[in-house]
Coordinates of C-alpha atoms in Angstrom, one line a residue:
X679 CA -59.2 -9.7 22.1
X680 CA -56.7 -7.7 20.1
X681 CA -58.2 -5.2 17.6
X682 CA -56.9 -6.4 14.3
X683 CA -57.6 -3.0 12.6
X684 CA -54.7 -1.4 14.5
X685 CA -52.2 -3.8 12.8
X686 CA -51.5 -1.9 9.6
X687 CA -48.3 -1.5 7.6
X688 CA -48.9 2.3 7.1
X689 CA -48.5 3.8 10.6
X690 CA -49.9 7.2 9.6
X691 CA -53.4 5.7 9.2
X692 CA -54.1 6.1 13.0
X693 CA -52.1 9.3 13.7
X694 CA -55.2 11.3 14.6
X695 CA -53.5 12.7 17.7
X696 CA -51.0 14.8 15.6
X697 CA -51.9 18.1 14.0
X698 CA -51.2 18.6 10.3
X699 CA -48.3 21.1 9.8
X700 CA -46.5 22.7 6.9
X701 CA -43.0 21.4 6.2
X702 CA -40.3 24.0 6.9
X703 CA -36.9 24.3 5.2
X704 CA -34.7 21.8 6.9
X705 CA -31.6 23.9 6.8
X706 CA -32.8 26.2 9.6
X707 CA -32.0 23.4 12.0
X708 CA -28.3 23.2 10.8
X709 CA -26.0 25.8 12.4
X710 CA -24.3 28.3 10.1
X711 CA -20.8 27.1 11.1
X712 CA -21.5 23.4 10.5
X713 CA -18.9 21.6 8.3
X714 CA -21.7 20.1 6.2
X715 CA -22.3 23.6 4.7
X716 CA -18.6 24.0 3.9
X717 CA -18.5 20.5 2.3
X718 CA -21.6 21.3 0.1
X719 CA -20.1 24.6 -1.0
X720 CA -16.6 23.1 -1.9
X721 CA -18.0 20.0 -3.8
X722 CA -20.3 22.2 -5.9
X723 CA -17.2 23.9 -7.4
X724 CA -15.6 20.6 -8.6
X725 CA -15.7 19.5 -12.2
X726 CA -17.8 16.2 -12.2
X727 CA -17.5 15.4 -15.9
X728 CA -15.4 12.3 -15.3
X729 CA -17.8 11.1 -12.6
X730 CA -20.8 11.6 -14.9
X731 CA -19.0 9.8 -17.7
X732 CA -19.2 6.5 -15.7
X733 CA -22.9 6.4 -16.2
X734 CA -24.6 5.1 -19.4
X735 CA -27.1 7.0 -21.4
X736 CA -29.2 3.9 -21.7
X737 CA -31.5 2.4 -19.1
X738 CA -33.0 3.9 -16.0
X739 CA -31.4 7.0 -14.4
X740 CA -30.1 7.0 -10.9
X741 CA -32.6 7.9 -8.2
X742 CA -30.0 10.1 -6.4
X743 CA -27.7 12.2 -8.6
X744 CA -24.0 11.2 -8.6
X745 CA -22.9 14.6 -7.2
X746 CA -25.2 14.2 -4.2
X747 CA -24.0 10.5 -3.7
X748 CA -20.5 11.8 -3.6
X749 CA -21.3 14.4 -1.0
X750 CA -23.0 11.8 1.1
X751 CA -20.0 9.5 1.0
X752 CA -17.5 12.2 1.8
X753 CA -19.6 13.5 4.7
X754 CA -20.0 9.9 6.0
X755 CA -16.2 9.4 6.0
X756 CA -15.8 12.8 7.8
X757 CA -18.0 11.4 10.5
X758 CA -16.2 8.1 10.8
X759 CA -19.0 6.1 9.2
X760 CA -17.5 3.7 6.6
X761 CA -20.1 0.9 6.4
X762 CA -22.7 1.2 3.6
X763 CA -25.4 0.0 6.0
X764 CA -24.4 2.6 8.5
X765 CA -24.5 5.3 5.8
X766 CA -27.9 4.2 4.7
X767 CA -29.2 4.5 8.3
X768 CA -27.7 8.0 8.5
X769 CA -29.4 9.1 5.3
X770 CA -32.7 8.0 6.8
X771 CA -32.3 9.6 10.2
X772 CA -29.6 12.2 10.4
X773 CA -30.7 15.7 9.5
X774 CA -27.4 16.7 7.9
X775 CA -27.6 13.8 5.4
X776 CA -31.2 14.5 4.7
X777 CA -30.3 18.1 4.0
X778 CA -27.5 16.9 1.6
X779 CA -30.0 14.6 -0.2
X780 CA -32.0 17.8 -1.1
X781 CA -35.4 16.0 -1.2
X782 CA -34.2 12.7 -2.8
X783 CA -35.0 9.4 -1.1
X784 CA -32.3 7.8 1.1
X785 CA -30.2 5.4 -1.1
X786 CA -30.0 1.7 -0.1
X787 CA -26.7 0.2 1.0
X788 CA -26.6 -1.7 -2.4
X789 CA -26.7 1.7 -4.2
X790 CA -24.0 3.1 -2.0
X791 CA -21.7 0.1 -2.5
X792 CA -22.3 0.1 -6.3
X793 CA -21.5 3.8 -6.5
X794 CA -18.3 3.4 -4.5
X795 CA -17.1 0.3 -6.4
X796 CA -18.1 1.1 -10.0
X797 CA -18.3 4.9 -10.3
X798 CA -15.2 6.1 -8.3
X799 CA -12.6 3.7 -9.8
X800 CA -10.7 4.1 -13.0
X801 CA -9.2 7.4 -11.9
X802 CA -12.4 9.2 -11.0
X803 CA -11.7 9.4 -7.3
X804 CA -8.1 10.5 -8.0
X805 CA -9.4 13.3 -10.3
X806 CA -11.8 14.6 -7.7
X807 CA -9.2 14.5 -4.9
X808 CA -6.6 16.3 -7.0
X809 CA -9.2 19.0 -7.9
X810 CA -9.8 19.6 -4.2
X811 CA -6.0 19.9 -3.7
X812 CA -5.8 22.5 -6.4
X813 CA -8.8 24.2 -4.8
X814 CA -6.8 24.4 -1.5
X815 CA -3.9 25.9 -3.5
X816 CA -6.3 28.6 -4.8
X817 CA -7.4 29.3 -1.3
X818 CA -3.7 29.9 -0.4
X819 CA -3.7 26.9 1.9
X820 CA -1.2 24.8 0.0
X821 CA 2.0 26.3 -1.5
X822 CA 3.6 23.2 -3.0
X823 CA 6.7 23.8 -0.9
X824 CA 7.2 21.3 1.9
X825 CA 6.0 17.7 1.5
X826 CA 6.1 15.6 4.6
X827 CA 6.0 11.9 3.8
X828 CA 5.3 8.9 6.0
X829 CA 3.8 5.4 5.7
X830 CA 1.9 2.9 7.8
X831 CA 0.6 -0.6 7.5
X832 CA -3.2 -1.1 7.3
X833 CA -4.8 -4.5 7.5
X834 CA -6.6 -5.8 4.4
X835 CA -10.1 -7.3 4.3
X836 CA -8.7 -10.8 4.0
X837 CA -8.5 -14.0 5.9
X838 CA -5.4 -13.9 8.2
X839 CA -4.5 -17.5 7.5
X840 CA -5.0 -17.4 3.7
X841 CA -1.3 -16.9 3.0
X842 CA 0.6 -18.0 -0.1
X843 CA 4.4 -17.9 0.3
X844 CA 6.5 -17.7 -2.9
X845 CA 9.3 -19.7 -1.2
X846 CA 6.9 -22.6 -0.4
X847 CA 5.4 -22.5 -3.9
X848 CA 8.8 -22.7 -5.5
X849 CA 9.9 -25.5 -3.3
X850 CA 6.8 -27.6 -3.9
X851 CA 6.8 -26.9 -7.6
X852 CA 10.4 -28.2 -7.8
X853 CA 9.3 -31.5 -6.1
X854 CA 6.4 -31.8 -8.5
X855 CA 8.5 -31.3 -11.6
X856 CA 10.8 -34.1 -10.5
X857 CA 7.8 -36.4 -10.3
X858 CA 6.6 -35.1 -13.7
X859 CA 9.9 -35.9 -15.4
X860 CA 9.9 -39.4 -13.9
X861 CA 6.3 -39.9 -15.3
X862 CA 7.2 -38.6 -18.7
X863 CA 10.2 -40.9 -18.8
X864 CA 7.9 -43.8 -18.0
X865 CA 5.5 -42.8 -20.8
X866 CA 8.4 -42.5 -23.2
X867 CA 9.7 -46.0 -22.3
X868 CA 6.2 -47.6 -22.6
X869 CA 5.0 -46.0 -25.8
X870 CA 8.3 -45.1 -27.6
X871 CA 7.5 -41.3 -27.4
X872 CA 9.9 -38.4 -26.9
X873 CA 8.3 -36.0 -24.5
X874 CA 10.7 -33.7 -22.7
X875 CA 9.7 -31.5 -19.8
X876 CA 10.1 -27.7 -20.3
X877 CA 10.5 -25.9 -17.0
X878 CA 9.8 -22.5 -18.4
X879 CA 6.6 -23.5 -20.2
X880 CA 5.5 -26.8 -18.7
X881 CA 1.8 -27.1 -19.6
X882 CA 1.9 -27.6 -23.5
X883 CA 4.0 -30.7 -23.2
X884 CA 1.9 -32.2 -20.4
X885 CA -1.4 -31.5 -22.2
X886 CA 0.0 -33.0 -25.4
X887 CA 1.1 -36.1 -23.5
X888 CA -2.3 -36.4 -21.8
X889 CA -4.1 -36.1 -25.2
X890 CA -1.9 -38.8 -26.6
X891 CA -2.7 -41.2 -23.7
X892 CA -6.4 -40.6 -24.0
X893 CA -6.2 -41.4 -27.7
X894 CA -4.6 -44.7 -26.8
X895 CA -7.5 -45.4 -24.5
X896 CA -9.9 -45.0 -27.4
X897 CA -7.7 -47.2 -29.7
X898 CA -7.6 -50.0 -27.1
X899 CA -11.3 -49.6 -26.1
X900 CA -10.4 -49.5 -22.4
X901 CA -12.9 -48.8 -19.7
X902 CA -11.7 -47.0 -16.5
X903 CA -12.5 -48.9 -13.3
X904 CA -13.0 -47.4 -9.8
X905 CA -13.8 -48.7 -6.4
X906 CA -12.5 -51.4 -4.0
X907 CA -11.3 -54.6 -5.5
X908 CA -10.8 -53.2 -9.0
X909 CA -7.4 -53.3 -10.7
X910 CA -6.5 -50.3 -12.7
X911 CA -4.5 -50.6 -15.9
X912 CA -1.1 -48.9 -16.2
X913 CA -2.5 -46.6 -18.8
X914 CA -5.4 -45.5 -16.5
X915 CA -2.9 -44.9 -13.6
X916 CA -0.7 -42.8 -15.9
X917 CA -3.6 -40.7 -17.1
X918 CA -5.0 -40.0 -13.6
X919 CA -1.5 -39.2 -12.3
X920 CA -0.8 -36.8 -15.2
X921 CA -4.2 -35.1 -14.7
X922 CA -3.4 -34.5 -11.0
X923 CA 0.1 -33.2 -11.9
X924 CA -1.3 -30.8 -14.5
X925 CA -3.9 -29.5 -11.9
X926 CA -1.2 -28.9 -9.4
X927 CA 1.1 -27.2 -11.9
X928 CA -1.7 -24.9 -12.9
X929 CA -2.3 -24.0 -9.3
X930 CA 1.4 -23.2 -8.7
X931 CA 1.6 -21.1 -11.9
X932 CA -1.5 -19.1 -10.7
X933 CA 0.1 -18.6 -7.3
X934 CA 3.3 -17.3 -8.9
X935 CA 1.3 -14.9 -11.1
X936 CA -0.7 -13.6 -8.1
X937 CA 2.5 -13.0 -6.1
X938 CA 4.5 -11.4 -8.9
X939 CA 8.2 -10.8 -9.0
X940 CA 8.4 -8.1 -6.4
X941 CA 6.7 -9.8 -3.4
X942 CA 7.3 -12.9 -1.3
X943 CA 3.6 -13.6 -0.3
X944 CA 0.0 -12.8 -1.0
X945 CA -3.5 -13.7 0.3
X946 CA -5.9 -16.1 -1.3
X947 CA -8.9 -13.9 -0.4
X948 CA -7.3 -10.7 -1.5
X949 CA -4.4 -11.4 -3.9
X950 CA -3.3 -7.8 -3.9
X951 CA -2.6 -7.8 -0.2
X952 CA 0.9 -8.8 1.1
X953 CA 1.6 -10.4 4.5
X954 CA 3.3 -7.7 6.7
X955 CA 4.1 -7.2 10.4
X956 CA 1.6 -4.8 11.9
X957 CA 1.8 -2.5 14.9
X958 CA -1.5 -3.8 16.1
X959 CA -0.3 -7.3 17.3
X960 CA -3.2 -8.7 19.3
X961 CA -1.5 -12.1 19.9
X962 CA 1.9 -10.4 20.9
X963 CA 3.9 -12.9 18.8
X964 CA 4.8 -10.8 15.7
X965 CA 2.2 -12.5 13.6
X966 CA 2.2 -11.4 9.9
X967 CA -1.2 -10.2 8.6
X968 CA -2.4 -9.4 5.1
X969 CA -2.2 -5.7 4.5
X970 CA -1.1 -2.7 2.4
X971 CA 1.7 -0.2 2.9
X972 CA -0.2 3.2 2.9
X973 CA 1.9 6.3 2.0
X974 CA 0.6 9.8 2.5
X975 CA 2.1 13.2 1.8
X976 CA 1.1 16.2 3.9
X977 CA 1.5 19.9 3.5
X978 CA 0.1 22.6 5.9
X979 CA -1.7 19.7 7.7
X980 CA -3.6 18.7 4.5
X981 CA -3.1 15.3 2.9
X982 CA -2.1 16.2 -0.6
X983 CA -1.1 12.7 -1.9
X984 CA -2.0 9.1 -1.3
X985 CA -0.3 5.9 -2.4
X986 CA -1.1 2.2 -1.7
X987 CA 1.8 -0.2 -2.1
X988 CA 2.4 -3.9 -1.7
X989 CA 6.0 -3.7 -0.4
X990 CA 6.4 -3.8 3.3
X991 CA 9.6 -1.6 3.0
X992 CA 9.2 2.1 2.6
X993 CA 12.4 2.6 0.5
X994 CA 11.0 1.5 -2.9
X995 CA 7.8 3.5 -2.4
X996 CA 9.2 7.0 -2.4
X997 CA 10.0 7.4 -6.2
X998 CA 6.7 5.9 -7.4
X999 CA 4.8 8.1 -4.9
X1000 CA 6.6 11.3 -6.0
X1001 CA 6.1 10.4 -9.7
X1002 CA 2.4 9.9 -9.1
X1003 CA 2.1 13.4 -7.6
X1004 CA 4.2 14.9 -10.4
X1005 CA 1.8 13.4 -13.0
X1006 CA -1.4 14.5 -11.3
X1007 CA -0.8 17.9 -9.7
X1008 CA 0.0 21.2 -11.4
X1009 CA 3.3 21.7 -9.6
X1010 CA 6.0 19.7 -7.9
X1011 CA 7.0 20.1 -4.3
X1012 CA 10.3 21.9 -3.7
X1013 CA 11.4 20.1 -0.4
X1014 CA 10.8 16.5 0.6
X1015 CA 10.9 15.6 4.3
X1016 CA 11.0 12.0 5.3
X1017 CA 12.4 9.8 8.1
X1018 CA 15.2 7.3 8.0
X1019 CA 13.1 4.5 6.5
X1020 CA 13.3 6.2 3.1
X1021 CA 17.1 6.6 2.9
X1022 CA 18.8 5.0 -0.1
X1023 CA 21.2 6.1 -2.8
X1024 CA 18.5 5.7 -5.4
X1025 CA 16.1 8.0 -3.5
X1026 CA 18.8 10.6 -2.9
X1027 CA 19.8 10.6 -6.6
X1028 CA 16.2 10.9 -7.7
X1029 CA 15.6 14.1 -5.6
X1030 CA 18.8 15.6 -6.9
X1031 CA 17.9 14.9 -10.5
X1032 CA 14.5 16.5 -10.1
X1033 CA 15.9 19.5 -8.3
X1034 CA 14.1 18.7 -5.0
X1035 CA 15.8 19.4 -1.7
X1036 CA 15.9 16.3 0.5
X1037 CA 15.5 16.3 4.2
X1038 CA 15.9 12.6 4.9
X1039 CA 17.4 11.4 8.2
X1040 CA 20.3 8.9 7.7
X1041 CA 19.7 5.4 9.0
X1042 CA 22.5 5.7 11.6
X1043 CA 21.7 9.3 12.6
X1044 CA 20.6 8.4 16.2
X1045 CA 22.8 5.5 16.8
X1046 CA 25.9 7.3 15.6
X1047 CA 25.6 9.7 18.6
X1048 CA 25.9 6.9 21.2
X1049 CA 29.0 5.9 23.0
X1050 CA 28.5 2.2 22.0
X1051 CA 28.5 3.1 18.3
X1052 CA 31.7 5.1 18.6
X1053 CA 33.4 2.2 20.3
X1054 CA 32.8 -0.2 17.4
X1055 CA 36.2 -0.2 15.7
X1056 CA 35.1 -1.9 12.5
X1057 CA 32.7 0.9 11.5
X1058 CA 33.8 3.0 8.5
X1059 CA 32.7 6.1 10.4
X1060 CA 35.2 5.4 13.1
X1061 CA 38.2 5.1 10.7
X1062 CA 40.3 7.9 9.4
X1063 CA 39.9 8.6 5.6
X1064 CA 42.7 9.9 3.4
X1065 CA 41.0 11.6 0.5
X1066 CA 44.2 12.2 -1.4
X1067 CA 45.2 8.5 -1.4
X1068 CA 41.7 7.1 -1.2
X1069 CA 42.5 4.9 1.8
X1070 CA 41.1 4.3 5.3
X1071 CA 43.2 3.8 8.5
X1072 CA 41.9 1.5 11.1
X1073 CA 42.3 1.9 14.9
X1074 CA 45.6 -0.1 14.9
X1075 CA 47.1 2.2 12.3
X1076 CA 46.9 -0.2 9.4
X1077 CA 45.8 0.9 5.9
X1078 CA 42.7 -0.3 3.9
X1079 CA 43.3 0.2 0.2
X1080 CA 40.8 0.0 -2.7
X1081 CA 41.1 -3.4 -4.4
X1082 CA 37.9 -3.6 -6.6
X1083 CA 34.9 -1.7 -7.9
X1084 CA 31.6 -3.6 -8.2
X1085 CA 28.2 -2.7 -9.6
X1086 CA 25.3 -3.6 -7.2
X1087 CA 21.8 -3.7 -8.7
X1088 CA 18.7 -3.1 -6.5
X1089 CA 15.3 -4.8 -6.8
X1090 CA 14.0 -1.8 -8.7
X1091 CA 16.9 -2.0 -11.3
X1092 CA 19.0 0.8 -9.9
X1093 CA 22.7 0.3 -10.3
X1094 CA 25.2 1.7 -7.9
X1095 CA 29.0 1.6 -7.8
X1096 CA 30.6 0.2 -4.8
X1097 CA 34.3 0.4 -3.9
X1098 CA 35.8 -2.5 -1.9
X1099 CA 38.6 -1.7 0.5
X1100 CA 40.8 -4.3 2.1
X1101 CA 43.3 -4.1 4.9
X1102 CA 46.9 -4.8 4.1
X1103 CA 47.0 -7.4 6.8
X1104 CA 45.0 -8.4 9.9
X1105 CA 47.5 -11.0 11.2
X1106 CA 48.7 -10.6 14.8
X1107 CA 46.4 -7.6 15.3
X1108 CA 45.3 -7.3 18.9
X1109 CA 42.1 -5.5 17.9
X1110 CA 41.0 -8.1 15.3
X1111 CA 38.1 -9.6 17.3
X1112 CA 36.7 -6.1 17.9
X1113 CA 37.2 -5.0 14.3
X1114 CA 36.1 -7.8 12.0
X1115 CA 34.3 -11.2 11.8
X1116 CA 36.4 -12.4 8.8
X1117 CA 37.8 -15.9 9.0
X1118 CA 41.4 -16.5 10.1
X1119 CA 43.7 -15.7 7.3
X1120 CA 41.3 -13.1 5.7
X1121 CA 41.6 -9.4 6.1
X1122 CA 39.1 -6.7 7.0
X1123 CA 37.0 -5.4 4.1
X1124 CA 34.8 -2.4 3.6
X1125 CA 32.2 -1.8 0.9
X1126 CA 31.7 1.9 0.3
X1127 CA 29.5 3.8 -2.2
X1128 CA 31.2 7.2 -2.7
X1129 CA 28.1 8.6 -4.3
X1130 CA 25.9 7.5 -1.4
X1131 CA 28.3 9.1 1.1
X1132 CA 28.3 12.4 -0.8
X1133 CA 24.5 12.5 -1.0
X1134 CA 24.1 11.4 2.6
X1135 CA 26.4 14.2 3.8
X1136 CA 24.4 16.7 1.9
X1137 CA 21.1 15.5 3.4
X1138 CA 22.7 15.4 6.8
X1139 CA 23.7 19.0 6.4
X1140 CA 20.1 19.9 5.4
X1141 CA 18.5 18.3 8.4
X1142 CA 21.0 19.8 10.9
X1143 CA 20.3 23.4 9.6
X1144 CA 17.9 25.7 11.4
X1145 CA 15.3 25.1 8.7
X1146 CA 15.9 21.3 8.8
X1147 CA 15.3 21.1 12.5
X1148 CA 12.0 23.0 12.2
X1149 CA 10.9 20.8 9.3
X1150 CA 11.8 17.6 11.2
X1151 CA 9.6 18.7 14.1
X1152 CA 6.8 19.5 11.7
X1153 CA 7.1 16.1 10.0
X1154 CA 6.4 14.5 13.4
X1155 CA 3.5 16.9 14.0
X1156 CA 1.8 16.9 10.6
X1157 CA 2.2 13.6 8.8
X1158 CA 2.4 11.4 11.9
X1159 CA -0.4 13.5 13.4
X1160 CA -2.5 12.8 10.3
X1161 CA -2.1 9.1 10.7
X1162 CA -2.9 9.4 14.4
X1163 CA -6.3 11.1 13.5
X1164 CA -7.1 8.5 10.8
X1165 CA -6.3 5.4 12.8
X1166 CA -7.1 6.5 16.4
X1167 CA -9.7 9.2 16.2
X1168 CA -11.5 7.9 13.0
X1169 CA -10.9 4.3 14.0
X1170 CA -9.8 3.3 10.5
X1171 CA -7.6 0.3 11.1
X1172 CA -8.8 -2.1 8.5
X1173 CA -10.0 -1.8 4.9
X1174 CA -13.6 -2.8 4.1
X1175 CA -13.0 -3.4 0.4
X1176 CA -10.7 -5.8 -1.5
X1177 CA -8.2 -5.2 -4.3
X1178 CA -5.6 -2.4 -4.7
X1179 CA -8.0 -0.3 -6.8
X1180 CA -10.9 -0.4 -4.4
X1181 CA -8.6 0.1 -1.4
X1182 CA -7.2 3.2 -3.0
X1183 CA -10.7 4.6 -3.6
X1184 CA -11.6 3.9 0.0
X1185 CA -8.4 5.6 1.3
X1186 CA -8.9 8.7 -0.9
X1187 CA -12.5 9.0 0.4
X1188 CA -11.1 9.0 3.9
X1189 CA -8.4 11.5 3.2
X1190 CA -10.9 13.8 1.3
X1191 CA -13.1 13.9 4.3
X1192 CA -10.1 14.5 6.5
X1193 CA -9.1 17.5 4.4
X1194 CA -12.5 19.1 4.5
X1195 CA -12.7 18.6 8.3
X1196 CA -9.2 20.1 8.6
X1197 CA -10.1 23.2 6.5
X1198 CA -13.2 23.6 8.7
X1199 CA -11.1 23.4 11.9
X1200 CA -8.5 25.9 10.6
X1201 CA -11.3 28.4 9.5
X1202 CA -13.0 28.2 12.9
X1203 CA -9.7 28.5 14.8
X1204 CA -8.4 31.4 12.6
X1205 CA -5.4 29.4 11.4
X1206 CA -5.9 29.6 7.7
X1207 CA -2.7 30.1 5.7
X1208 CA -0.5 28.6 8.5
X1209 CA 2.0 26.2 6.9
X1210 CA 4.3 25.2 9.8
X1211 CA 4.0 24.9 13.5
X1212 CA 6.7 27.2 15.1
X1213 CA 9.4 25.6 17.2
X1214 CA 9.1 26.0 21.0
X1215 CA 11.0 28.9 22.4
X1216 CA 12.5 28.5 25.9

């Protein structure tokens, strides 16, 4: 028979086989070059007033101090542990986390989640991250000179099939509004009212009409009937139909508000996420998934800036990203290095106005070197330009003259001037099919932004210089290498939190841990102060 006395919740009751010993200082078990010591030292020097300001003076104090909680989170992200339950387990068993706790009990996963969600938002995490960047500048690791920028898509914590498409919502709303107008006309004919549907503000008219119909029900003392074999009155059918229309209209308005004016889709489970095409395509069919466009800026291998955007295109992200860095850091970067995905006249003009040297590769930089590109007769680059007369000459020797100047406005509101050139005649031209797709009787046209050409030429000159070649090589090494570490080595391929604010906090925690680990690696390999990787010498 089992001895019931041995079944006890306190397992130290029957530990007679172990000798009582004095507790030693736990840090003797941690090597002197361990990165946890560097982390503890660096975070002690940060100003935590903004973090402490998120706590109330009333009620019970936190068991674990906020500064220690922050250290635990950063060290967890340094060690590729992002789940709150995993962090709780590490605080209970891992000697490094126990040393960071400094005698305090291990926090529960609820405490960790609450701290990450409620105490690091509202600019607190951004403030701590920026302080660390300034600390790296003080250590002469960051010089605010070369900023390497790149972006990647990271999947959101949302259902992959919870999509809302603006085009579909607009189409279905238009069909609904036709039915609403028909119903209102029927009500006007039946009760001699004058309700007119307002497309811009539809709900007040519909709610007023519904209220009027319900008043008529009370006046006529009608009772609504339901079920099989019951005949509904016309008034009951009108009220039920109108209620269904109002409910649908509210849903469509909510969907449009969730999507906004700059997106074409969103997710029901995470309205801030946009459906994008990811590199990780498990079904191999180009399936769109809810995600965020993550932008980072890197200097000297450190991530100095982070941005989370809802646009799948990189072009409209550059200016907001640089504006954010300008407003948060003490200095602006002198040189901006980015790939062809960021090229636009608006971005070029912004860099020039802010006295920042741009090293942006033109979109056609690689293709323009190919034989196939040079054989395309309709390309502007393959025509001869007469600067004095402002004309182009095609491969057949015919002249394209400027006929009109138009203003094109981008989605962000930027206005650019475009000159339209038209060929004198394309009739009987033997090269017509190779030059243009214009209909028979129409002539070849070119749309040219002279400002864009000037700015592109300047950027092209920059990237082809000796400095530009070195910076382009370093862009591939530093910023793309940082994404490689975060996504492949750290395994960070999907956000755990929802909403743009919480996603930004999560990303900043990851990049903070990455920077501490990078500083540790450079110290141990004696590479402190190295800004660029030298080009290979044959």
